CSV table of C-alpha atoms and ligand atoms in Angstrom, one decimal:
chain,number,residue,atom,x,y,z
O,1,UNK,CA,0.0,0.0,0.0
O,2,UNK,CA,1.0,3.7,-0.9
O,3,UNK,CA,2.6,5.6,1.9
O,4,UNK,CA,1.5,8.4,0.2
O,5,UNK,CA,-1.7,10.1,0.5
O,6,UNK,CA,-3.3,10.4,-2.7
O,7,UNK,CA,-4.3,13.7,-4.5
O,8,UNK,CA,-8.1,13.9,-6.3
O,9,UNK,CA,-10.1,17.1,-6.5
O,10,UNK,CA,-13.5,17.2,-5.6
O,11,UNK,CA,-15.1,19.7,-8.0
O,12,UNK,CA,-18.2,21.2,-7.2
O,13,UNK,CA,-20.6,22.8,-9.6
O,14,UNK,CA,-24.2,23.9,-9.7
O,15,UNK,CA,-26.1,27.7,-9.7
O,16,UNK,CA,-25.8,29.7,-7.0
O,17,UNK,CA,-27.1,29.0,-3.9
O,18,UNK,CA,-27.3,25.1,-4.8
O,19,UNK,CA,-25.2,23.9,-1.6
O,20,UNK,CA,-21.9,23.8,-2.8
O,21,UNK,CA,-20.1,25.9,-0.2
O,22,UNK,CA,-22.6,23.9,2.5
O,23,UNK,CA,-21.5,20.1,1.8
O,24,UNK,CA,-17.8,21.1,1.1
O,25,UNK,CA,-17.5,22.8,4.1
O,26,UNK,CA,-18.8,19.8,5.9
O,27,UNK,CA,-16.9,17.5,3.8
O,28,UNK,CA,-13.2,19.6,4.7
O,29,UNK,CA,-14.1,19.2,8.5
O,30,UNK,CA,-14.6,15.3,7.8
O,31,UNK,CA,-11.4,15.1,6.5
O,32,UNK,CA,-9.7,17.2,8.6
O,33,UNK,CA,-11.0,15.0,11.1
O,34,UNK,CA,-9.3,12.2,9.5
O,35,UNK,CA,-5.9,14.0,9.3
O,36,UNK,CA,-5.9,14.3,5.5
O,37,UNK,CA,-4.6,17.1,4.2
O,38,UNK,CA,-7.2,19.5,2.6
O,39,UNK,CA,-7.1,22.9,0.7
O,40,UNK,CA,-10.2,24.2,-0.8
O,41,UNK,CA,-11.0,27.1,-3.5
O,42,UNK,CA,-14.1,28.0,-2.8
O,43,UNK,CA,-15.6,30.6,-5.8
O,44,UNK,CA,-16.2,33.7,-4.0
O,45,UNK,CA,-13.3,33.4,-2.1
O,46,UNK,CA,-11.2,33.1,-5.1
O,47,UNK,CA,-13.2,35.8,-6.8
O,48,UNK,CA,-11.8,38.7,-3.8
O,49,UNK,CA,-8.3,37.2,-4.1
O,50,UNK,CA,-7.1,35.2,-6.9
O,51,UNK,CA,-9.5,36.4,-9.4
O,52,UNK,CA,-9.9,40.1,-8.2
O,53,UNK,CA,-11.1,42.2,-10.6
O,54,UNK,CA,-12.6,39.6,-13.1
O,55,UNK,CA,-16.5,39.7,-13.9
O,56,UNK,CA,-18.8,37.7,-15.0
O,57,UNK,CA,-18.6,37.6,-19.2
O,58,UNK,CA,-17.8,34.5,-20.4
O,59,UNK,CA,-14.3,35.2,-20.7
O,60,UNK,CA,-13.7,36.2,-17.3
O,61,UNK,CA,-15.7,33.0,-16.3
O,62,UNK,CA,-13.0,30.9,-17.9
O,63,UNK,CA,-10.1,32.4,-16.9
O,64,UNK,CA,-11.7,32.8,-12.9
O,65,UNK,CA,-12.2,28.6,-13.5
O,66,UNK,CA,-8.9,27.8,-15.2
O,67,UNK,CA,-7.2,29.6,-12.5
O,68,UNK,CA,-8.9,27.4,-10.4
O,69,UNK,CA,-7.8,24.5,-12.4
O,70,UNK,CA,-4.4,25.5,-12.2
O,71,UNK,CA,-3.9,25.9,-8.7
O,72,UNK,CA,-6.2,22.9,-7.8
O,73,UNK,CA,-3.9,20.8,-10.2
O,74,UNK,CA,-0.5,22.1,-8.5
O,75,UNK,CA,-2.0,20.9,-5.3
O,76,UNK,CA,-3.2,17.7,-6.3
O,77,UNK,CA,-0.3,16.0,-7.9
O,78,UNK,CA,1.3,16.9,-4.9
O,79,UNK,CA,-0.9,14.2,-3.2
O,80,UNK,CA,-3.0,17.3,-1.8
O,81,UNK,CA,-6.6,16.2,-1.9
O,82,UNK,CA,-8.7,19.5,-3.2
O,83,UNK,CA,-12.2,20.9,-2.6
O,84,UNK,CA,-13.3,23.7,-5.3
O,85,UNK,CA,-16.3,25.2,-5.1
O,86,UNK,CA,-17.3,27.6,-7.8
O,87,UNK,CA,-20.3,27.8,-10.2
O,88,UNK,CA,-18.1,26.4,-13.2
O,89,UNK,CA,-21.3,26.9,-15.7
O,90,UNK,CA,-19.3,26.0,-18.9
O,91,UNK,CA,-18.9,22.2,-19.7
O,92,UNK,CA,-16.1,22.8,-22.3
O,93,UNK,CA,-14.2,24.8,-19.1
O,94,UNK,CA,-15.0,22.1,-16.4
O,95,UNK,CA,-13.8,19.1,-19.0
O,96,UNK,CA,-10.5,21.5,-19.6
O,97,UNK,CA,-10.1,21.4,-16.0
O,98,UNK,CA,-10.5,17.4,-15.9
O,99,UNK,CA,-8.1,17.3,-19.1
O,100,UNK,CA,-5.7,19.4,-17.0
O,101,UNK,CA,-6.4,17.2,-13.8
O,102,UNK,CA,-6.1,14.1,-15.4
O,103,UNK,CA,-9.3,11.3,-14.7
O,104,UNK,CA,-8.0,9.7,-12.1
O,105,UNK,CA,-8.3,12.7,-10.1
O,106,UNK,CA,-11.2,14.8,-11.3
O,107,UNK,CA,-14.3,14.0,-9.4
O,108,UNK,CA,-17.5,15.9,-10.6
O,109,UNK,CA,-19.6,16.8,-8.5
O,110,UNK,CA,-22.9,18.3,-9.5
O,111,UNK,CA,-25.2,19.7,-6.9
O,112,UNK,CA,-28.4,19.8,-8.9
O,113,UNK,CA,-30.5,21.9,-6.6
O,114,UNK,CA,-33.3,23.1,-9.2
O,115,UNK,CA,-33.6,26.8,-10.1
O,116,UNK,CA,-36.9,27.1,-8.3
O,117,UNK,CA,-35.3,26.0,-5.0
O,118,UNK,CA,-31.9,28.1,-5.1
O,119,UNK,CA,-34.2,31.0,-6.2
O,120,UNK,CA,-36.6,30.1,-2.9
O,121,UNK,CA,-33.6,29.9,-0.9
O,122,UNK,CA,-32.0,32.9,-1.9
O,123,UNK,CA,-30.0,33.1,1.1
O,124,UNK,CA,-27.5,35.7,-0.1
O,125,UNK,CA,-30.2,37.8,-1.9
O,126,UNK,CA,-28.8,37.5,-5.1
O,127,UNK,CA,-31.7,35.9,-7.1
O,128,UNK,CA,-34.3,39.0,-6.3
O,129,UNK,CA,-31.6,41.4,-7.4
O,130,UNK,CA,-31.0,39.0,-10.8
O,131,UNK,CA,-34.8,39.1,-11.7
O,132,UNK,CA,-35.1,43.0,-11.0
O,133,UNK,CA,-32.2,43.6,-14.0
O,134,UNK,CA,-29.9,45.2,-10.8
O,135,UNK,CA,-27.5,42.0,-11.0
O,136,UNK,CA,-26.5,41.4,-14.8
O,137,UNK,CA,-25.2,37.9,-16.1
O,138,UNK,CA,-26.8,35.9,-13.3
O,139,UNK,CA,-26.5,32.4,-13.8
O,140,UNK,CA,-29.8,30.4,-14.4
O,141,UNK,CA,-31.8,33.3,-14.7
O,142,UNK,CA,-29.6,36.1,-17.1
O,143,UNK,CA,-26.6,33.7,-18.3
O,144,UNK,CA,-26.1,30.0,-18.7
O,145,UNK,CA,-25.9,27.1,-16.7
O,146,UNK,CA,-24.8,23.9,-18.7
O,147,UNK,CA,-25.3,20.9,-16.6
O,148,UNK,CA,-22.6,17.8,-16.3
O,149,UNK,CA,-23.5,15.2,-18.9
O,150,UNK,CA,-21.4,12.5,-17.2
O,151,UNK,CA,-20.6,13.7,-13.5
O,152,UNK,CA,-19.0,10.9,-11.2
O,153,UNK,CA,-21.9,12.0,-8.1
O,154,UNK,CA,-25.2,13.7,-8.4
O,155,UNK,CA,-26.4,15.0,-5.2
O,156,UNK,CA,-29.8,16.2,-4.6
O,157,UNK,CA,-30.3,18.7,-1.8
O,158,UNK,CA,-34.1,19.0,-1.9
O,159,UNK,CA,-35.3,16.0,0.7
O,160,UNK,CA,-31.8,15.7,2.0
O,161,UNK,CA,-29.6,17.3,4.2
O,162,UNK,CA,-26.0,18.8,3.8
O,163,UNK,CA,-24.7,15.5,6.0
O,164,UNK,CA,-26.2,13.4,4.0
O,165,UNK,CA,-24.7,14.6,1.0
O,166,UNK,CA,-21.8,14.6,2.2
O,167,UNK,CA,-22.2,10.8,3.0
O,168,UNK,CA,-22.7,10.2,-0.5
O,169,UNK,CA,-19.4,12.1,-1.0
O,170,UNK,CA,-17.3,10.1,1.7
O,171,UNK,CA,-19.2,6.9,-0.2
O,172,UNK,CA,-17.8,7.4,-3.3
O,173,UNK,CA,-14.6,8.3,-2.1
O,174,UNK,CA,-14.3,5.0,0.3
O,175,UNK,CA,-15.7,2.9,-3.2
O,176,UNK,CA,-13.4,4.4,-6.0
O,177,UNK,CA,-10.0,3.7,-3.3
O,178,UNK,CA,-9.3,7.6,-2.1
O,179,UNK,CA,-10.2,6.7,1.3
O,180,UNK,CA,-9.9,3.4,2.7
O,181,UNK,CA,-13.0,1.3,4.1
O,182,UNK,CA,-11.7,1.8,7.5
O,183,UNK,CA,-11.9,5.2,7.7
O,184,UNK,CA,-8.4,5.6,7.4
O,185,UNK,CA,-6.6,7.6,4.5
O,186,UNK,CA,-4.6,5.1,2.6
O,187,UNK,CA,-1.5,5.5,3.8
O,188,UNK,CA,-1.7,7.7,6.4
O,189,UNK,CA,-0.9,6.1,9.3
O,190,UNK,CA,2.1,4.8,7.9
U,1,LIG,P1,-23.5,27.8,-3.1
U,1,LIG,O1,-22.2,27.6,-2.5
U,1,LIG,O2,-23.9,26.6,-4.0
U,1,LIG,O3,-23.8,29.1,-3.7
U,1,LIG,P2,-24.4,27.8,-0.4
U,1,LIG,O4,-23.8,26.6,0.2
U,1,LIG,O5,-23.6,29.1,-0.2
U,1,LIG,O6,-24.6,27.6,-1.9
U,1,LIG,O7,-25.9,28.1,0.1
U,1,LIG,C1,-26.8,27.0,0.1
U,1,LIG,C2,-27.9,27.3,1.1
U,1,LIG,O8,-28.9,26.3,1.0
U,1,LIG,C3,-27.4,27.4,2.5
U,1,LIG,O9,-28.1,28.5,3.1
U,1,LIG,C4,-27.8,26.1,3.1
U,1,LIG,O10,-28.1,26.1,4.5
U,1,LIG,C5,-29.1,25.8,2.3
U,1,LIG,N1,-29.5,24.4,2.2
U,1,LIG,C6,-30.7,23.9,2.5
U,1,LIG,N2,-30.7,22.5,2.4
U,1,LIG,C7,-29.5,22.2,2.0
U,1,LIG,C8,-28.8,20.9,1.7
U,1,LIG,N3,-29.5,19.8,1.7
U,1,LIG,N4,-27.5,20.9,1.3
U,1,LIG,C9,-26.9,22.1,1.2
U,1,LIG,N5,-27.4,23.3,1.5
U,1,LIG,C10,-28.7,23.4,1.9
């Protein structure tokens, strides 16, 4: 067995207000908890420091997500496991990022909360302020969202909770060999 711990990136993606920033905070803590190494980008974190300045055309969507990519890439195949945690609306960006990743690591997570419900939610406000024209190039409702064809986990967020999600997450992880059954990290007690 490896006695090294083994890079992947957990990529989240789904409109605003979905749950992304939720379940990966809940998944970091679960592996903290486990003594793995985590780092997570989380989109509007990035957006006030890596990606200051950039807005929300197309172009500056790709270049805030590849500069995700990049950084989540350094990390990872330095055996770094890697939470991001940005919109990612474009599927020809996110499958860059998985070309750049490589497919042993890229794990895509789509958090499929529906429109309707992220709009209900509207915990940060965002979605009145898209449909009154004050917020331009609002995903889902002014600007795209292109769904995962072929994501390695769904999760549903209507009917479930964040922890439960997040056990689907840990599930996956435990069946595909990043974690082993036993709780454990492969390798990291050794
Ligand atoms: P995003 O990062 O996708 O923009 P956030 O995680 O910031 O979304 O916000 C999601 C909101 O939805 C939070 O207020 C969270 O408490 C709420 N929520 C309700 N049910 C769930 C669930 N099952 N999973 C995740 N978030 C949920």
């Amino acid at each position: 067995m490896s006695t090294e711990q083994k890079g992947f990136v957990l990529w989240f993606t789904g409109l605003s207000g979905a749950g992304k920033t939720t379940i990966a905070d809940i998944v970091e803590a679960r592996l903290r908890d486990r003594g793995s190494k985590i780092e997570v980008l989380d989109g509007d974190v990035v957006r006030t420091h890596l990606s200051k300045g950039l807005g929300f055309s197309r172009e500056d969507r790709d270049t805030n997500i590849a500069r995700i990519a990049f950084v989540a890439n350094l990390l990872a195949r330095n055996e770094v496991p890697v939470i991001t945690a940005a919109i990612s609306p474009y599927r020809e960006t996110r499958d860059a990022a998985r070309e750049l990743i490589g497919d042993d690591k890229f794990i895509e997570i789509h958090v499929a909360t529906s429109l309707e419900a992220c709009e209900a939610r509207d915990t940060k406000g965002l979605y009145a302020k898209a449909r009154s024209g004050e917020i331009k190039e609002f995903t889902g409702i002014s600007d795209p969202y292109e769904e995962p064809l072929n994501p390695e986990i769904t999760i549903q967020t209507e009917g479930s909770t964040a922890d439960e999600s997040a056990d689907e997450i840990f599930a996956y992880l435990e069946a595909n060999g990043f974690l082993t059954t036993a709780g454990e990290l492969e390798g990291a007690a050794a």
